[in-house]
Amino acid sequence: MSPYPRPRCLVTGASGMLGRELTSLLLRRGAAVTALGRGALDITDGAAVRAALARHRPAVVVNCAAWTAVDAAQSEPSRAMAVNGDGPRHLAGACRALHAVLLRLSTDYVFAGSAARPYREDDPTAPHTVYGYTKRAGERAVLSTLPEAGYVVRTAWLYGAGGPNFVATMIRLEAEQDTVRVVDDQHGQPTWTADLADRLAALGSAALAGAAPAGVYHATNTDGTTWYALARETFRLLGADPDRVRPTTSRALARPATRPGYSVLDQPRWREVGMEPLRDWRAALAEAFPTLCGAVGRSAVPPR
């Protein structure tokens, strides 16, 4: 976001993987930022949300706070809804009172996950999990409360240096196990938090300038893949044999919450506002890799 003028951006969930990335990016660019982790702002507390926004008076709020434990949401639906559904509703109401813009992060889990083509922003949602249902509730709260200033940004398969994620796990397991079994029947898009943070900053600036209409946007690194293929690419970038990654099925690794079989996201809206979709996931992973390795105490090895 441009520092001239310096509209204040308030980031919730600022201690999480994406929140840290976004806060760091905005500060490097000279933006005025208020970064609030859960200890500083519990978005499930409506009064606390209203007080925080009234005190800091941001022009843009980016809601990175979320319940992300997909399986735990199945057994704790009320807690998941409080964060993913009620929290965005509180933020949207407070933003409306201040005439502020709200960017709310959402997920591919709002879709059924059974499509034969990438999901567009306006495709019908049909979540099959409690997690997806709560995220959709948050989407609806933002869009209905802020029809002219509410932005829902769906993303998927996040990885970065600021928190636990699949790529970091694969980097660790490559050093600990001879082989690793990874599902090969779930299709999605790995997304680097640095690329997503950059896009959120651009969208916030465009929103303030009136150059991007409110509504739903999809923001993932492009081209679809499977967890199995992502693990193989991770091993390759480590200089390890990708064949040490063995394919398996979702049924064999059953979890409490069903994972989408196909949740690749199409991104036509970016071109409508003069931006290109994010780059290919392989290019993003290659650039991110030295930082990811450093975060888990390993050195990146040039792939063979």
Coordinates of C-alpha atoms in Angstrom, one line a residue:
M1 CA 0.0 0.0 0.0
S2 CA 1.4 3.4 -0.9
P3 CA 2.7 5.5 2.0
Y4 CA 1.5 8.8 0.4
P5 CA -1.0 9.3 1.8
R6 CA -0.5 6.8 4.6
P7 CA -3.8 5.1 5.3
R8 CA -3.6 2.9 8.3
C9 CA -4.0 -0.8 7.8
L10 CA -5.0 -3.0 10.7
V11 CA -4.1 -6.7 10.5
T12 CA -5.9 -9.2 12.7
G13 CA -4.2 -12.6 13.4
A14 CA -0.9 -10.8 12.9
S15 CA 1.0 -13.5 14.8
G16 CA 0.0 -16.2 12.3
M17 CA 1.9 -17.3 9.2
L18 CA 0.1 -15.0 6.8
G19 CA -0.4 -12.2 9.2
R20 CA 3.3 -12.0 9.9
E21 CA 4.1 -12.0 6.2
L22 CA 1.7 -9.3 5.5
T23 CA 2.7 -7.1 8.4
S24 CA 6.4 -7.4 7.4
L25 CA 5.6 -6.5 3.8
L26 CA 3.6 -3.5 4.7
L27 CA 6.2 -2.2 7.1
R28 CA 9.0 -2.6 4.5
R29 CA 6.9 -0.5 2.1
G30 CA 6.4 2.3 4.7
A31 CA 2.8 1.7 5.4
A32 CA 1.2 2.7 8.7
V33 CA 0.3 -0.7 10.2
T34 CA -1.4 -1.8 13.4
A35 CA -0.7 -5.5 13.8
L36 CA -2.8 -7.3 16.4
G37 CA -2.4 -10.9 17.3
R38 CA -5.0 -12.9 19.3
G39 CA -3.6 -11.7 22.6
A40 CA -4.2 -8.1 21.5
L41 CA -7.5 -8.6 19.8
D42 CA -9.9 -11.6 20.1
I43 CA -12.2 -11.1 17.1
T44 CA -14.9 -13.3 18.7
D45 CA -15.4 -10.4 21.2
G46 CA -17.6 -7.9 19.4
A47 CA -17.1 -5.1 22.0
A48 CA -13.3 -5.6 21.8
V49 CA -13.4 -5.4 18.0
R50 CA -15.4 -2.2 18.0
A51 CA -13.1 -0.6 20.6
A52 CA -10.0 -1.6 18.7
L53 CA -11.1 -0.2 15.4
A54 CA -12.5 3.0 17.0
R55 CA -9.1 3.5 18.7
H56 CA -6.9 2.8 15.7
R57 CA -9.3 4.1 13.0
P58 CA -7.9 2.1 10.1
A59 CA -8.8 2.7 6.5
V60 CA -8.3 -1.0 5.7
V61 CA -8.7 -4.1 7.9
V62 CA -7.2 -7.4 6.7
N63 CA -8.7 -10.3 8.7
C64 CA -6.0 -13.0 8.9
A65 CA -7.4 -14.3 12.2
A66 CA -9.0 -17.7 11.6
W67 CA -9.7 -21.1 13.0
T68 CA -7.7 -23.3 10.7
A69 CA -7.8 -26.7 12.5
V70 CA -10.0 -28.4 9.9
D71 CA -10.4 -31.7 11.7
A72 CA -10.9 -30.1 15.2
A73 CA -13.7 -28.0 13.8
Q74 CA -15.8 -31.2 13.3
S75 CA -15.8 -31.8 17.1
E76 CA -15.8 -28.1 18.1
P77 CA -18.2 -26.4 15.7
S78 CA -19.2 -23.6 18.1
R79 CA -15.6 -22.5 18.7
A80 CA -14.8 -22.7 14.9
M81 CA -18.0 -20.6 14.1
A82 CA -17.1 -18.0 16.7
V83 CA -13.8 -17.3 15.0
N84 CA -14.6 -17.9 11.3
G85 CA -18.2 -16.7 11.3
D86 CA -18.9 -14.4 14.2
G87 CA -15.4 -12.8 14.1
P88 CA -15.8 -11.5 10.5
R89 CA -19.3 -10.3 11.3
H90 CA -18.0 -8.2 14.2
L91 CA -15.2 -6.8 12.0
A92 CA -17.6 -6.0 9.2
G93 CA -19.9 -4.1 11.5
A94 CA -17.0 -2.1 13.0
C95 CA -15.7 -1.3 9.5
R96 CA -19.1 -0.1 8.4
A97 CA -19.2 2.3 11.3
L98 CA -15.8 3.7 10.3
H99 CA -16.4 3.5 6.5
A100 CA -13.3 1.3 6.3
V101 CA -12.5 -1.5 3.8
L102 CA -12.4 -5.1 5.0
L103 CA -10.4 -7.8 3.4
R104 CA -11.4 -11.2 4.7
L105 CA -9.4 -14.4 4.0
S106 CA -11.4 -17.5 3.0
T107 CA -10.8 -20.9 1.6
D108 CA -11.4 -23.4 -1.2
Y109 CA -13.3 -25.5 1.4
V110 CA -16.4 -23.5 0.8
F111 CA -16.8 -25.5 -2.4
A112 CA -18.0 -29.1 -2.7
G113 CA -14.6 -30.2 -4.1
S114 CA -16.1 -32.3 -6.9
A115 CA -15.9 -30.1 -9.9
A116 CA -14.5 -31.0 -13.3
R117 CA -13.0 -27.5 -13.9
P118 CA -11.5 -24.8 -11.7
Y119 CA -14.0 -23.0 -9.5
R120 CA -14.8 -19.4 -10.4
E121 CA -15.6 -16.7 -7.9
D122 CA -19.3 -16.8 -8.6
D123 CA -19.7 -20.5 -8.6
P124 CA -22.2 -21.9 -6.0
T125 CA -20.7 -22.8 -2.6
A126 CA -21.5 -26.2 -1.0
P127 CA -19.1 -26.9 1.9
H128 CA -18.9 -30.5 3.1
T129 CA -17.1 -29.8 6.4
V130 CA -17.8 -27.7 9.5
Y131 CA -14.7 -25.7 8.7
G132 CA -15.9 -24.9 5.2
Y133 CA -19.4 -24.1 6.6
T134 CA -18.0 -21.6 9.1
K135 CA -15.8 -20.0 6.5
R136 CA -18.8 -19.5 4.2
A137 CA -20.7 -17.9 7.1
G138 CA -17.9 -15.4 7.5
E139 CA -18.0 -14.7 3.8
R140 CA -21.7 -14.0 3.8
A141 CA -21.4 -11.8 6.9
V142 CA -18.8 -9.6 5.2
L143 CA -20.5 -9.4 1.8
S144 CA -23.9 -8.6 3.3
T145 CA -22.7 -6.0 5.8
L146 CA -20.2 -4.3 3.5
P147 CA -21.6 -4.6 -0.1
E148 CA -19.4 -1.7 -1.3
A149 CA -16.4 -2.3 1.0
G150 CA -16.2 -6.0 1.8
Y151 CA -13.7 -8.2 0.0
V152 CA -13.5 -12.0 0.4
V153 CA -10.2 -13.4 -0.8
R154 CA -10.2 -17.2 -1.1
T155 CA -6.9 -19.0 -1.0
A156 CA -5.6 -22.5 -0.4
W157 CA -2.7 -24.7 0.6
L158 CA -0.7 -21.9 2.3
Y159 CA 3.0 -22.3 3.1
G160 CA 5.6 -19.9 4.3
A161 CA 8.4 -19.4 6.8
G162 CA 6.2 -18.0 9.6
G163 CA 4.4 -21.1 10.8
P164 CA 3.8 -24.9 10.4
N165 CA 2.8 -26.0 6.9
F166 CA 2.9 -29.0 4.5
V167 CA 6.1 -28.0 2.7
A168 CA 8.0 -27.5 6.0
T169 CA 6.8 -30.9 7.1
M170 CA 8.1 -32.5 3.9
I171 CA 11.5 -30.8 4.3
R172 CA 11.7 -32.2 7.9
L173 CA 10.5 -35.7 6.9
E174 CA 13.0 -36.0 4.1
A175 CA 15.8 -35.9 6.7
E176 CA 14.0 -38.3 9.1
Q177 CA 12.4 -41.0 7.0
D178 CA 13.4 -43.2 4.1
T179 CA 10.1 -42.9 2.4
V180 CA 7.0 -40.7 2.9
R181 CA 3.4 -41.5 1.9
V182 CA 1.3 -38.6 0.5
V183 CA -2.2 -38.5 -0.9
D184 CA -2.4 -38.3 -4.7
D185 CA -6.2 -37.8 -5.1
Q186 CA -6.6 -34.2 -3.7
H187 CA -6.1 -31.5 -6.3
G188 CA -5.4 -27.9 -5.3
Q189 CA -3.0 -25.0 -5.5
P190 CA 0.0 -24.5 -3.2
T191 CA 0.3 -20.8 -2.3
W192 CA 3.3 -18.9 -0.9
T193 CA 2.3 -16.5 1.8
A194 CA 4.7 -13.8 0.3
D195 CA 2.9 -13.8 -3.0
L196 CA -0.5 -13.7 -1.2
A197 CA 0.6 -10.9 1.1
D198 CA 1.7 -8.9 -2.0
R199 CA -1.7 -9.4 -3.6
L200 CA -3.6 -8.4 -0.5
A201 CA -1.6 -5.2 -0.3
A202 CA -2.3 -4.5 -3.9
L203 CA -6.0 -5.2 -3.4
G204 CA -6.2 -2.9 -0.4
S205 CA -4.6 -0.1 -2.3
A206 CA -7.0 -0.7 -5.3
A207 CA -10.0 -0.8 -3.0
L208 CA -9.1 2.6 -1.4
A209 CA -8.6 4.1 -4.9
G210 CA -11.9 2.8 -6.0
A211 CA -10.2 0.7 -8.7
A212 CA -11.4 -2.8 -7.5
P213 CA -15.1 -3.5 -6.9
A214 CA -16.0 -5.2 -3.6
G215 CA -16.8 -8.9 -3.7
V216 CA -15.1 -12.3 -4.0
Y217 CA -11.6 -12.8 -5.4
H218 CA -9.5 -16.0 -5.7
A219 CA -5.8 -15.7 -4.8
T220 CA -3.6 -18.8 -5.2
N221 CA -0.5 -19.5 -7.1
T222 CA -1.7 -20.9 -10.4
D223 CA -1.8 -24.3 -12.0
G224 CA -3.2 -27.2 -10.0
T225 CA -1.4 -30.1 -8.5
T226 CA -1.7 -32.8 -5.8
W227 CA -0.1 -33.1 -2.4
Y228 CA 1.9 -36.0 -3.7
A229 CA 3.3 -33.9 -6.6
L230 CA 4.0 -31.1 -4.3
A231 CA 6.0 -33.4 -2.0
R232 CA 7.9 -34.8 -4.9
E233 CA 8.8 -31.2 -6.0
T234 CA 9.9 -30.5 -2.5
F235 CA 12.2 -33.5 -2.4
R236 CA 13.6 -32.5 -5.8
L237 CA 14.4 -29.0 -4.6
L238 CA 16.2 -30.6 -1.6
G239 CA 18.4 -32.6 -4.0
A240 CA 16.7 -35.8 -2.8
D241 CA 15.2 -38.6 -4.9
P242 CA 11.5 -37.7 -5.5
D243 CA 10.7 -41.5 -5.8
R244 CA 11.1 -41.6 -2.0
V245 CA 7.6 -40.0 -2.0
R246 CA 5.0 -42.8 -2.4
P247 CA 1.4 -42.1 -3.4
T248 CA -1.5 -43.1 -1.3
T249 CA -5.3 -42.3 -1.1
S250 CA -7.4 -40.1 1.1
R251 CA -9.3 -43.2 2.1
A252 CA -6.1 -44.8 3.4
L253 CA -5.3 -41.7 5.4
A254 CA -8.9 -41.1 6.6
R255 CA -9.4 -38.0 8.8
P256 CA -12.4 -36.6 10.7
A257 CA -13.1 -33.9 8.0
T258 CA -13.4 -34.8 4.4
R259 CA -10.8 -33.1 2.1
P260 CA -11.9 -31.7 -1.3
G261 CA -11.0 -34.0 -4.1
Y262 CA -10.7 -31.1 -6.5
S263 CA -10.7 -27.5 -5.4
V264 CA -8.6 -25.7 -7.9
L265 CA -9.6 -22.0 -8.1
D266 CA -10.0 -20.0 -11.3
Q267 CA -9.1 -16.3 -11.0
P268 CA -10.7 -14.2 -13.8
R269 CA -11.5 -11.2 -11.6
W270 CA -7.9 -10.0 -11.3
R271 CA -7.7 -9.1 -15.0
E272 CA -11.0 -7.2 -14.6
V273 CA -9.2 -4.9 -12.2
G274 CA -5.9 -4.7 -14.2
M275 CA -3.9 -7.3 -12.3
E276 CA -2.6 -10.7 -13.4
P277 CA -3.3 -13.9 -11.5
L278 CA -0.5 -15.0 -9.2
R279 CA 2.4 -16.9 -10.8
D280 CA 2.8 -20.6 -11.2
W281 CA 3.2 -22.5 -8.0
R282 CA 6.5 -24.1 -9.0
A283 CA 8.1 -20.7 -9.6
A284 CA 6.9 -19.5 -6.2
L285 CA 8.1 -22.6 -4.4
A286 CA 11.5 -22.4 -6.0
E287 CA 12.0 -18.8 -4.9
A288 CA 10.6 -19.5 -1.4
F289 CA 12.7 -22.6 -0.8
P290 CA 15.9 -21.2 0.7
T291 CA 13.8 -19.3 3.3
L292 CA 11.6 -22.3 4.0
C293 CA 14.7 -24.5 4.5
G294 CA 16.2 -21.9 6.8
A295 CA 13.1 -21.8 8.9
V296 CA 13.4 -25.5 9.7
G297 CA 17.2 -25.4 10.2
R298 CA 18.2 -26.9 6.8
S299 CA 20.3 -25.6 3.9
A300 CA 18.8 -25.5 0.5
V301 CA 20.6 -27.8 -2.0
P302 CA 20.5 -27.1 -5.7
P303 CA 18.3 -29.7 -7.4
R304 CA 19.9 -32.3 -9.5

